[in-house]
mmCIF file of C-alpha atoms in Angstrom:
data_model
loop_
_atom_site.group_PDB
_atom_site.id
_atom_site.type_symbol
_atom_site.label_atom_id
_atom_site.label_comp_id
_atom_site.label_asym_id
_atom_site.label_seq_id
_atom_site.Cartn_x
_atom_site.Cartn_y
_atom_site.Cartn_z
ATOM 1 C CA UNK M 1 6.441 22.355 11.507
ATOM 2 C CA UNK M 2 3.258 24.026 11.496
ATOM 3 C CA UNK M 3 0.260 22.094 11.431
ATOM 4 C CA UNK M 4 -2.047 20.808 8.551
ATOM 5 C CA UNK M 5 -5.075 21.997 8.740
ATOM 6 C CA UNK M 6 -6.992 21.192 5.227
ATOM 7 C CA UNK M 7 -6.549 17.252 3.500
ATOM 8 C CA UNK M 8 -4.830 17.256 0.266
ATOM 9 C CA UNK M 9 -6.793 17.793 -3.158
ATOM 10 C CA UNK M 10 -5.089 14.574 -4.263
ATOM 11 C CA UNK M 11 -7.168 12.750 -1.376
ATOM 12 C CA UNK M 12 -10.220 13.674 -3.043
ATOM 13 C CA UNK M 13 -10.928 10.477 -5.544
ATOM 14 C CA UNK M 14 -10.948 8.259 -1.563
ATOM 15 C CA UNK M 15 -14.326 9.890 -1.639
ATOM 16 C CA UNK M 16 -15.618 7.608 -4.458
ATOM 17 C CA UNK M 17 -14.302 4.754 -3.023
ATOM 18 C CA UNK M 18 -17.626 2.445 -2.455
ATOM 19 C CA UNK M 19 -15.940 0.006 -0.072
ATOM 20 C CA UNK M 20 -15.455 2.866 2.578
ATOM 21 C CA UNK M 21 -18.128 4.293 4.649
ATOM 22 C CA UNK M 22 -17.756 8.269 4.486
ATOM 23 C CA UNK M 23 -15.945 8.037 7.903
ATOM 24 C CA UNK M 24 -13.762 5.500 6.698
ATOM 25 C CA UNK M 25 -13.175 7.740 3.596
ATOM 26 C CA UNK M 26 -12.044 10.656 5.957
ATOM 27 C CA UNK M 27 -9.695 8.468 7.939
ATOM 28 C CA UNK M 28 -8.451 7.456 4.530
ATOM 29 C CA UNK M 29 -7.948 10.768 3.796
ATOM 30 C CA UNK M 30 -6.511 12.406 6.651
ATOM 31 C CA UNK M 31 -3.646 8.887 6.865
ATOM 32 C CA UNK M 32 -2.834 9.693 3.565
ATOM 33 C CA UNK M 33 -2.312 13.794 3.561
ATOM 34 C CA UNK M 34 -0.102 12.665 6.688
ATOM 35 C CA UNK M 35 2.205 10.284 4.620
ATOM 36 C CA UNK M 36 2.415 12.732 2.238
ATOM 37 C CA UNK M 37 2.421 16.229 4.195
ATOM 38 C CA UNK M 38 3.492 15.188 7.730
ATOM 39 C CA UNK M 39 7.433 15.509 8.675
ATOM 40 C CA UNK M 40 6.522 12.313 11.315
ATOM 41 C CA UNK M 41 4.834 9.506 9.290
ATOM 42 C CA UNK M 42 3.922 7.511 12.224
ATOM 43 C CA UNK M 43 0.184 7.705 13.745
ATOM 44 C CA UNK M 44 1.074 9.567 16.605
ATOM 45 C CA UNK M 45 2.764 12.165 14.396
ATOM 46 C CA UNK M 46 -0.010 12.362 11.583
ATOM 47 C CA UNK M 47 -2.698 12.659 14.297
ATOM 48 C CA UNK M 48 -0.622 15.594 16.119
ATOM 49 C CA UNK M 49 0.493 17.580 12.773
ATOM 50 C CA UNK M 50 -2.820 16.554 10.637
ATOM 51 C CA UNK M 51 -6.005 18.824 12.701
ATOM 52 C CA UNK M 52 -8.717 17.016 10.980
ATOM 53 C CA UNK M 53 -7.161 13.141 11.874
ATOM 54 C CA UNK M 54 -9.109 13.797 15.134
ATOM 55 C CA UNK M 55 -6.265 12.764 17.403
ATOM 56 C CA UNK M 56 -3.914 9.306 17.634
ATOM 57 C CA UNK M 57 -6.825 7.057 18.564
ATOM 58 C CA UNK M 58 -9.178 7.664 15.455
ATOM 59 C CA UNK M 59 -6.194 7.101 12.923
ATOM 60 C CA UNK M 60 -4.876 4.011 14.920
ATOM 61 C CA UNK M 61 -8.335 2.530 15.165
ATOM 62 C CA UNK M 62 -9.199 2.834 11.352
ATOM 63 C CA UNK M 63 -6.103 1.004 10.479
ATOM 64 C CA UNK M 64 -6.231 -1.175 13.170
ATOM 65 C CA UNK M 65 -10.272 -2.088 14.164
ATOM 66 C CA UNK M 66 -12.087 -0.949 10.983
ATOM 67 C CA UNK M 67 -13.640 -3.663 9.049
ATOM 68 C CA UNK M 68 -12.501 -2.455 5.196
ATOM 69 C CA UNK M 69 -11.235 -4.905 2.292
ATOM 70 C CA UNK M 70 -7.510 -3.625 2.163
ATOM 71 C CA UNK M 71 -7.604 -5.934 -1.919
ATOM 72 C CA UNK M 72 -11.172 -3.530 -2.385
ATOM 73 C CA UNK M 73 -9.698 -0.251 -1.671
ATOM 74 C CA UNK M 74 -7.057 -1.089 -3.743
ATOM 75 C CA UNK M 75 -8.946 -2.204 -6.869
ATOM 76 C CA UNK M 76 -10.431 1.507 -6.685
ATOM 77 C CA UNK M 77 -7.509 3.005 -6.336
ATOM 78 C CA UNK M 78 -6.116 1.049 -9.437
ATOM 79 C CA UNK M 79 -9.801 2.561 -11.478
ATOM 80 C CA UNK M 80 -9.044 5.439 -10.425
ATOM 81 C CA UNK M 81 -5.675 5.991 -11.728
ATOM 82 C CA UNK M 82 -7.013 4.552 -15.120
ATOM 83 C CA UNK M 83 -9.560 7.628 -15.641
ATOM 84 C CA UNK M 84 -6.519 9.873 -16.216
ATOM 85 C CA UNK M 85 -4.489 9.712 -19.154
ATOM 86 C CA UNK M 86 -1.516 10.342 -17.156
ATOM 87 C CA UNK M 87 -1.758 7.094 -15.180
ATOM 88 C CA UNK M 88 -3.510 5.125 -17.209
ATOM 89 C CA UNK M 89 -2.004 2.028 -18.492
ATOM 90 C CA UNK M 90 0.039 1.394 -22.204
ATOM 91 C CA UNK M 91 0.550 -1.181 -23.774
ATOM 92 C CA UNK M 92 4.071 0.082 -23.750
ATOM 93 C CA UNK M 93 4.051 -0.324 -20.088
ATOM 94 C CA UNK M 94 5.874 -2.748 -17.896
ATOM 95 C CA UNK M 95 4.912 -4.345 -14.308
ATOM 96 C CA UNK M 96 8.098 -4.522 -12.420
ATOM 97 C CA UNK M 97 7.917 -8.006 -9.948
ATOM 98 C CA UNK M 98 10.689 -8.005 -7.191
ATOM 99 C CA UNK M 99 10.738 -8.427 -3.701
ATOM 100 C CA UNK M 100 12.312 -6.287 -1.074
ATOM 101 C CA UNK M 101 13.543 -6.701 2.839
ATOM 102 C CA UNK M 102 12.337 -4.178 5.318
ATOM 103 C CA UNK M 103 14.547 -3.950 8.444
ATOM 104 C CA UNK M 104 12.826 -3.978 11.564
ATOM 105 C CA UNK M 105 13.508 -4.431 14.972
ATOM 106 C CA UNK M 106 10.309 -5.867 16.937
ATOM 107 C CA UNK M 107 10.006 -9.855 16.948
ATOM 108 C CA UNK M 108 6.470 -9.871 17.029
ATOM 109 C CA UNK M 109 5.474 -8.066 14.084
ATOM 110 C CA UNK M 110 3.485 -10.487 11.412
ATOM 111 C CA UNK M 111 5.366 -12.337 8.709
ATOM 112 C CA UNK M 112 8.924 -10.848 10.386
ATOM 113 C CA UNK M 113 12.170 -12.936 10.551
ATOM 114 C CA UNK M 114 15.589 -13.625 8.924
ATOM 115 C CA UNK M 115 15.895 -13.143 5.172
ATOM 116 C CA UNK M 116 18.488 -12.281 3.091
ATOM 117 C CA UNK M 117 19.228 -8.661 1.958
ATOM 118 C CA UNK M 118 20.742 -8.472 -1.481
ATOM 119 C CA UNK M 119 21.169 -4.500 -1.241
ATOM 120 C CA UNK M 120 23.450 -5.424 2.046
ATOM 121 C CA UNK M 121 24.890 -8.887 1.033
ATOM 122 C CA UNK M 122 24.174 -10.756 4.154
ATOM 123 C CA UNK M 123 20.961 -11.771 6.024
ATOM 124 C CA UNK M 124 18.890 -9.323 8.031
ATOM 125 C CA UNK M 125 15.915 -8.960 10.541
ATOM 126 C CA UNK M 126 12.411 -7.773 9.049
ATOM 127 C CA UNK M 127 9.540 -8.450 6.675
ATOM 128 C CA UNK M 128 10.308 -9.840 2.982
ATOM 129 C CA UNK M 129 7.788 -7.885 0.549
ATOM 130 C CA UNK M 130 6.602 -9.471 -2.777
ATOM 131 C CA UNK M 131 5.664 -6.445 -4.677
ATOM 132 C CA UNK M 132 4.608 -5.516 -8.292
ATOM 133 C CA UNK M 133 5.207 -2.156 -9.956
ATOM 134 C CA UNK M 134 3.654 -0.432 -13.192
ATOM 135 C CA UNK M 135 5.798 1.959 -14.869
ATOM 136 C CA UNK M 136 5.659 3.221 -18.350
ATOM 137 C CA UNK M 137 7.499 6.747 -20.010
ATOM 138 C CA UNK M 138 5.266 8.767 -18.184
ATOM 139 C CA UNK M 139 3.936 7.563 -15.044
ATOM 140 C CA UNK M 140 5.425 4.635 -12.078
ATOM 141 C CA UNK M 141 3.208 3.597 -9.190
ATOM 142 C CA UNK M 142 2.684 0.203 -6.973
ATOM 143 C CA UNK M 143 0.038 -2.473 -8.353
ATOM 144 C CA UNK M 144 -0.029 -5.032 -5.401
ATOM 145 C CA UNK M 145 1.714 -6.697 -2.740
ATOM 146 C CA UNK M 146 1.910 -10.066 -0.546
ATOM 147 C CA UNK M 147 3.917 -10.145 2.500
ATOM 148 C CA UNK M 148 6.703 -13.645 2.291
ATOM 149 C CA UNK M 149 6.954 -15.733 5.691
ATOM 150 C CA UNK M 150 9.027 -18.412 5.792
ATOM 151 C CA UNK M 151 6.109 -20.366 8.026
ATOM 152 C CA UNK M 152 3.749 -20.266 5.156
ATOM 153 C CA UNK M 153 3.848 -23.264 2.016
ATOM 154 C CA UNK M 154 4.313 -20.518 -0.568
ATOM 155 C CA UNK M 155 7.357 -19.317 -1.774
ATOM 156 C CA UNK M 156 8.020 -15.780 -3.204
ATOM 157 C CA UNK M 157 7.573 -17.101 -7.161
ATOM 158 C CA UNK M 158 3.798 -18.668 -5.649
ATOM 159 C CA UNK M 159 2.886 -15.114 -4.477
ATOM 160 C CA UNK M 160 4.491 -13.274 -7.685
ATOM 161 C CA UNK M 161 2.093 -15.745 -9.899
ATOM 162 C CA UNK M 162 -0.607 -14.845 -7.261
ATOM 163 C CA UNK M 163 -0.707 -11.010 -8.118
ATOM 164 C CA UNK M 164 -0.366 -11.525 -11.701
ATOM 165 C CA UNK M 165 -3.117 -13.766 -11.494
ATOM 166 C CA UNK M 166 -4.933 -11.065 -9.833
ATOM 167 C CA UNK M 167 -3.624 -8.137 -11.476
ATOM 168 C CA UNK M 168 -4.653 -9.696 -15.434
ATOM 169 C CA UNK M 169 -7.772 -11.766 -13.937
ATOM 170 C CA UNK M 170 -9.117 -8.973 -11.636
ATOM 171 C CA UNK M 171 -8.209 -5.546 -12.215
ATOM 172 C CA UNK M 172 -7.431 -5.668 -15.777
ATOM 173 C CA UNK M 173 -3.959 -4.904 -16.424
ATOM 174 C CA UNK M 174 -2.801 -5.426 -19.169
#
């Protein structure tokens, strides 16, 4: 593949994000042309096929070491997406609560263990997503998220009430 040499025009709005320093936006930036652009999504693959990520370290230390408020960035994102009339929310529109198992193999990963897969029928190794979803006739896109672990007093229907809460408290949908 050859390599990426400009960030995507759709990156742009990261640059009005006031919870991100302007390096933080360009990080921001460059991470998200690679999961869009890149043929390898992992850092090592964004930083090598993305020129301005400014190589493996810089992308793994802004998701890794940067101090940024991952709930911040995405209450912008949400704004954002309401100043176009494509993505803006209806009141015809639903939000979509599920929750979803991602396989993985690596025991030490944060809120990973045994759960039970209903796509495969049987119980599985990985993380166990809470997610909500907006999607109305013309537009779908993620709200918010809360990663389930079976050490922690909540169960899934306790984090599901916890992003409504914030979605209709916080962000203002409706």
């Amino acid at each position: 593949m050859l390599p990426i040499t400009d960030l995507l025009s759709c990156t742009e709005p990261i640059d009005e994000f006031e919870s991100l320093s302007p390096e933080q936006q360009h990080h921001a930036k460059t991470y998200t042309t690679g999961l869009v652009a890149a043929s390898n999504k992992t850092v090592a693959g964004i930083a090598r096929e993305v020129i301005p990520a400014q190589g493996k370290r810089a992308v793994n230390k802004f998701l890794t070491e940067y101090d940024w408020d991952e709930d911040q960035v995405n209450h912008e994102r949400l704004e954002e997406l309401q100043k176009h009339g494509e993505t803006r929310w209806s009141q015809d529109g639903y939000i979509i609560l599920d929750d979803s198992v991602n396989h993985k193999t690596g025991k030490e990963l944060p809120g990973v263990g045994r759960f039970y897969d209903h796509a495969e029928g049987e119980t599985v190794w990985g993380q166990n997503l809470v997610y909500a979803f907006y999607a109305d006739e013309k537009t779908a896109y993620p709200l918010a998220f809360r990663l389930y672990d079976d050490d922690d007093d909540r169960t899934k229907y306790d984090l599901a009430r916890e992003i409504i809460t914030e979605l209709e408290d916080e962000v203002g949908v409706p």
